[in-house]
Amino acid sequence: HRDLHSFPTRRSSDLEQMSDMEQAAALKAKHSELDNALQTEIGRPQPDQSVVSQIKKQKLRIKDALAAIDGG
């Protein structure tokens, strides 16, 4: 079983101390990592749909956070 929690994450307190540009860059990097993980999982002979779903949800949360930064 693949562990999605191995991706580096930042604590919210770390994000609060970053500028909007730094936050956006960190979120975009995380989004790219998740996109790579999603492509890897989808490319498997028998993709784990729960993993695919979890990755997609994480990507959506990041996209929402980026929209909040851009709009806020």
Tab-separated table of N, CA and C in Angstrom:
chain	number	residue	atom	x	y	z
A	1	HIS	N	0.839	-1.193	0.000
A	1	HIS	CA	0.000	0.000	0.000
A	1	HIS	C	0.872	1.239	0.000
A	2	ARG	N	0.545	2.171	-0.856
A	2	ARG	CA	1.341	3.385	-0.993
A	2	ARG	C	0.912	4.420	0.048
A	3	ASP	N	1.879	5.110	0.610
A	3	ASP	CA	1.594	6.065	1.670
A	3	ASP	C	1.658	7.483	1.120
A	4	LEU	N	0.494	8.115	0.994
A	4	LEU	CA	0.454	9.488	0.479
A	4	LEU	C	0.950	10.493	1.502
A	5	HIS	N	1.033	10.059	2.751
A	5	HIS	CA	1.462	10.982	3.788
A	5	HIS	C	2.967	11.207	3.763
A	6	SER	N	3.653	10.576	2.811
A	6	SER	CA	5.093	10.772	2.717
A	6	SER	C	5.428	12.103	2.040
A	7	PHE	N	4.426	12.762	1.454
A	7	PHE	CA	4.676	14.058	0.849
A	7	PHE	C	5.004	15.076	1.932
A	8	PRO	N	6.002	15.923	1.682
A	8	PRO	CA	6.307	16.946	2.693
A	8	PRO	C	5.153	17.935	2.792
A	9	THR	N	4.787	18.239	4.001
A	9	THR	CA	3.709	19.200	4.212
A	9	THR	C	4.196	20.283	5.159
A	10	ARG	N	3.541	21.411	5.106
A	10	ARG	CA	3.890	22.508	6.000
A	10	ARG	C	2.793	22.655	7.042
A	11	ARG	N	3.200	22.994	8.237
A	11	ARG	CA	2.208	23.287	9.268
A	11	ARG	C	1.569	24.630	8.940
A	12	SER	N	0.337	24.823	9.381
A	12	SER	CA	-0.359	26.072	9.062
A	12	SER	C	0.402	27.275	9.621
A	13	SER	N	1.082	27.109	10.763
A	13	SER	CA	1.838	28.231	11.321
A	13	SER	C	2.980	28.639	10.394
A	14	ASP	N	3.570	27.661	9.698
A	14	ASP	CA	4.614	27.979	8.724
A	14	ASP	C	4.022	28.791	7.579
A	15	LEU	N	2.844	28.389	7.106
A	15	LEU	CA	2.207	29.093	5.988
A	15	LEU	C	1.819	30.511	6.374
A	16	GLU	N	1.399	30.706	7.615
A	16	GLU	CA	0.979	32.037	8.051
A	16	GLU	C	2.133	33.025	8.029
A	17	GLN	N	3.357	32.543	8.158
A	17	GLN	CA	4.519	33.425	8.188
A	17	GLN	C	5.085	33.678	6.791
A	18	MET	N	4.509	33.030	5.788
A	18	MET	CA	4.994	33.190	4.418
A	18	MET	C	4.190	34.279	3.707
A	19	SER	N	4.817	34.930	2.740
A	19	SER	CA	4.087	35.897	1.933
A	19	SER	C	3.144	35.143	1.008
A	20	ASP	N	2.201	35.872	0.415
A	20	ASP	CA	1.263	35.247	-0.519
A	20	ASP	C	2.007	34.575	-1.668
A	21	MET	N	3.052	35.247	-2.174
A	21	MET	CA	3.813	34.659	-3.284
A	21	MET	C	4.501	33.374	-2.866
A	22	GLU	N	5.062	33.372	-1.651
A	22	GLU	CA	5.724	32.170	-1.148
A	22	GLU	C	4.711	31.052	-0.925
A	23	GLN	N	3.553	31.406	-0.385
A	23	GLN	CA	2.506	30.409	-0.170
A	23	GLN	C	2.052	29.819	-1.498
A	24	ALA	N	1.842	30.690	-2.484
A	24	ALA	CA	1.394	30.227	-3.795
A	24	ALA	C	2.441	29.310	-4.412
A	25	ALA	N	3.706	29.658	-4.299
A	25	ALA	CA	4.771	28.825	-4.862
A	25	ALA	C	4.812	27.465	-4.170
A	26	ALA	N	4.670	27.456	-2.841
A	26	ALA	CA	4.686	26.192	-2.095
A	26	ALA	C	3.479	25.334	-2.478
A	27	LEU	N	2.325	25.970	-2.607
A	27	LEU	CA	1.118	25.228	-2.968
A	27	LEU	C	1.210	24.683	-4.395
A	28	LYS	N	1.769	25.476	-5.303
A	28	LYS	CA	1.924	25.012	-6.688
A	28	LYS	C	2.893	23.840	-6.758
A	29	ALA	N	3.947	23.875	-5.953
A	29	ALA	CA	4.902	22.765	-5.926
A	29	ALA	C	4.225	21.506	-5.397
A	30	LYS	N	3.444	21.663	-4.339
A	30	LYS	CA	2.709	20.526	-3.767
A	30	LYS	C	1.713	19.976	-4.787
A	31	HIS	N	1.024	20.879	-5.490
A	31	HIS	CA	0.048	20.472	-6.504
A	31	HIS	C	0.745	19.660	-7.601
A	32	SER	N	1.934	20.098	-8.007
A	32	SER	CA	2.703	19.394	-9.026
A	32	SER	C	3.114	17.999	-8.546
A	33	GLU	N	3.533	17.901	-7.282
A	33	GLU	CA	3.894	16.603	-6.708
A	33	GLU	C	2.685	15.664	-6.723
A	34	LEU	N	1.537	16.203	-6.339
A	34	LEU	CA	0.318	15.394	-6.319
A	34	LEU	C	-0.082	14.985	-7.728
A	35	ASP	N	0.107	15.877	-8.690
A	35	ASP	CA	-0.222	15.550	-10.071
A	35	ASP	C	0.652	14.401	-10.566
A	36	ASN	N	1.934	14.442	-10.216
A	36	ASN	CA	2.838	13.351	-10.580
A	36	ASN	C	2.410	12.044	-9.921
A	37	ALA	N	2.040	12.112	-8.645
A	37	ALA	CA	1.594	10.916	-7.934
A	37	ALA	C	0.310	10.370	-8.563
A	38	LEU	N	-0.580	11.271	-8.966
A	38	LEU	CA	-1.831	10.856	-9.605
A	38	LEU	C	-1.541	10.157	-10.931
A	39	GLN	N	-0.663	10.728	-11.734
A	39	GLN	CA	-0.329	10.120	-13.017
A	39	GLN	C	0.316	8.748	-12.820
A	40	THR	N	1.160	8.629	-11.806
A	40	THR	CA	1.791	7.346	-11.501
A	40	THR	C	0.736	6.312	-11.114
A	41	GLU	N	-0.190	6.718	-10.250
A	41	GLU	CA	-1.228	5.784	-9.791
A	41	GLU	C	-2.142	5.379	-10.942
A	42	ILE	N	-2.559	6.347	-11.752
A	42	ILE	CA	-3.442	6.051	-12.883
A	42	ILE	C	-2.744	5.132	-13.882
A	43	GLY	N	-1.435	5.258	-13.998
A	43	GLY	CA	-0.674	4.465	-14.942
A	43	GLY	C	-0.435	3.027	-14.507
A	44	ARG	N	-0.779	2.700	-13.281
A	44	ARG	CA	-0.598	1.334	-12.792
A	44	ARG	C	-1.599	0.403	-13.469
A	45	PRO	N	-1.248	-0.884	-13.566
A	45	PRO	CA	-2.186	-1.849	-14.172
A	45	PRO	C	-3.540	-1.886	-13.454
A	46	GLN	N	-3.535	-1.764	-12.134
A	46	GLN	CA	-4.784	-1.736	-11.379
A	46	GLN	C	-4.725	-0.575	-10.384
A	47	PRO	N	-5.057	0.632	-10.847
A	47	PRO	CA	-4.987	1.798	-9.950
A	47	PRO	C	-5.911	1.624	-8.745
A	48	ASP	N	-5.445	2.060	-7.600
A	48	ASP	CA	-6.253	2.045	-6.380
A	48	ASP	C	-7.143	3.282	-6.414
A	49	GLN	N	-8.441	3.073	-6.626
A	49	GLN	CA	-9.353	4.205	-6.787
A	49	GLN	C	-9.459	5.049	-5.524
A	50	SER	N	-9.257	4.454	-4.357
A	50	SER	CA	-9.288	5.256	-3.130
A	50	SER	C	-8.088	6.196	-3.080
A	51	VAL	N	-6.943	5.736	-3.582
A	51	VAL	CA	-5.749	6.589	-3.637
A	51	VAL	C	-5.960	7.700	-4.661
A	52	VAL	N	-6.504	7.333	-5.825
A	52	VAL	CA	-6.785	8.324	-6.870
A	52	VAL	C	-7.720	9.397	-6.323
A	53	SER	N	-8.775	8.970	-5.640
A	53	SER	CA	-9.747	9.903	-5.074
A	53	SER	C	-9.101	10.812	-4.031
A	54	GLN	N	-8.262	10.240	-3.173
A	54	GLN	CA	-7.597	11.026	-2.131
A	54	GLN	C	-6.678	12.081	-2.752
A	55	ILE	N	-5.929	11.692	-3.768
A	55	ILE	CA	-5.028	12.642	-4.434
A	55	ILE	C	-5.837	13.772	-5.075
A	56	LYS	N	-6.929	13.413	-5.746
A	56	LYS	CA	-7.757	14.431	-6.397
A	56	LYS	C	-8.329	15.411	-5.378
A	57	LYS	N	-8.750	14.903	-4.218
A	57	LYS	CA	-9.287	15.782	-3.171
A	57	LYS	C	-8.207	16.735	-2.661
A	58	GLN	N	-6.990	16.216	-2.487
A	58	GLN	CA	-5.888	17.072	-2.035
A	58	GLN	C	-5.592	18.158	-3.059
A	59	LYS	N	-5.610	17.776	-4.341
A	59	LYS	CA	-5.364	18.753	-5.406
A	59	LYS	C	-6.433	19.841	-5.403
A	60	LEU	N	-7.691	19.454	-5.177
A	60	LEU	CA	-8.776	20.449	-5.129
A	60	LEU	C	-8.611	21.401	-3.954
A	61	ARG	N	-8.192	20.866	-2.798
A	61	ARG	CA	-7.972	21.738	-1.634
A	61	ARG	C	-6.873	22.751	-1.931
A	62	ILE	N	-5.824	22.301	-2.611
A	62	ILE	CA	-4.726	23.210	-2.966
A	62	ILE	C	-5.215	24.253	-3.965
A	63	LYS	N	-5.991	23.818	-4.942
A	63	LYS	CA	-6.528	24.751	-5.935
A	63	LYS	C	-7.400	25.812	-5.254
A	64	ASP	N	-8.216	25.387	-4.292
A	64	ASP	CA	-9.050	26.332	-3.537
A	64	ASP	C	-8.181	27.312	-2.742
A	65	ALA	N	-7.116	26.794	-2.128
A	65	ALA	CA	-6.225	27.665	-1.369
A	65	ALA	C	-5.530	28.671	-2.271
A	66	LEU	N	-5.129	28.224	-3.466
A	66	LEU	CA	-4.511	29.152	-4.431
A	66	LEU	C	-5.513	30.229	-4.866
A	67	ALA	N	-6.756	29.829	-5.086
A	67	ALA	CA	-7.780	30.803	-5.476
A	67	ALA	C	-8.000	31.811	-4.361
A	68	ALA	N	-7.964	31.360	-3.121
A	68	ALA	CA	-8.136	32.271	-1.981
A	68	ALA	C	-6.989	33.272	-1.904
A	69	ILE	N	-5.789	32.818	-2.196
A	69	ILE	CA	-4.621	33.721	-2.187
A	69	ILE	C	-4.751	34.741	-3.316
A	70	ASP	N	-5.086	34.254	-4.512
A	70	ASP	CA	-5.210	35.146	-5.667
A	70	ASP	C	-6.355	36.130	-5.486
A	71	GLY	N	-7.424	35.674	-4.864
A	71	GLY	CA	-8.608	36.531	-4.702
A	71	GLY	C	-8.575	37.349	-3.423
A	72	GLY	N	-7.657	36.988	-2.514
A	72	GLY	CA	-7.688	37.636	-1.227
A	72	GLY	C	-6.594	38.601	-1.074
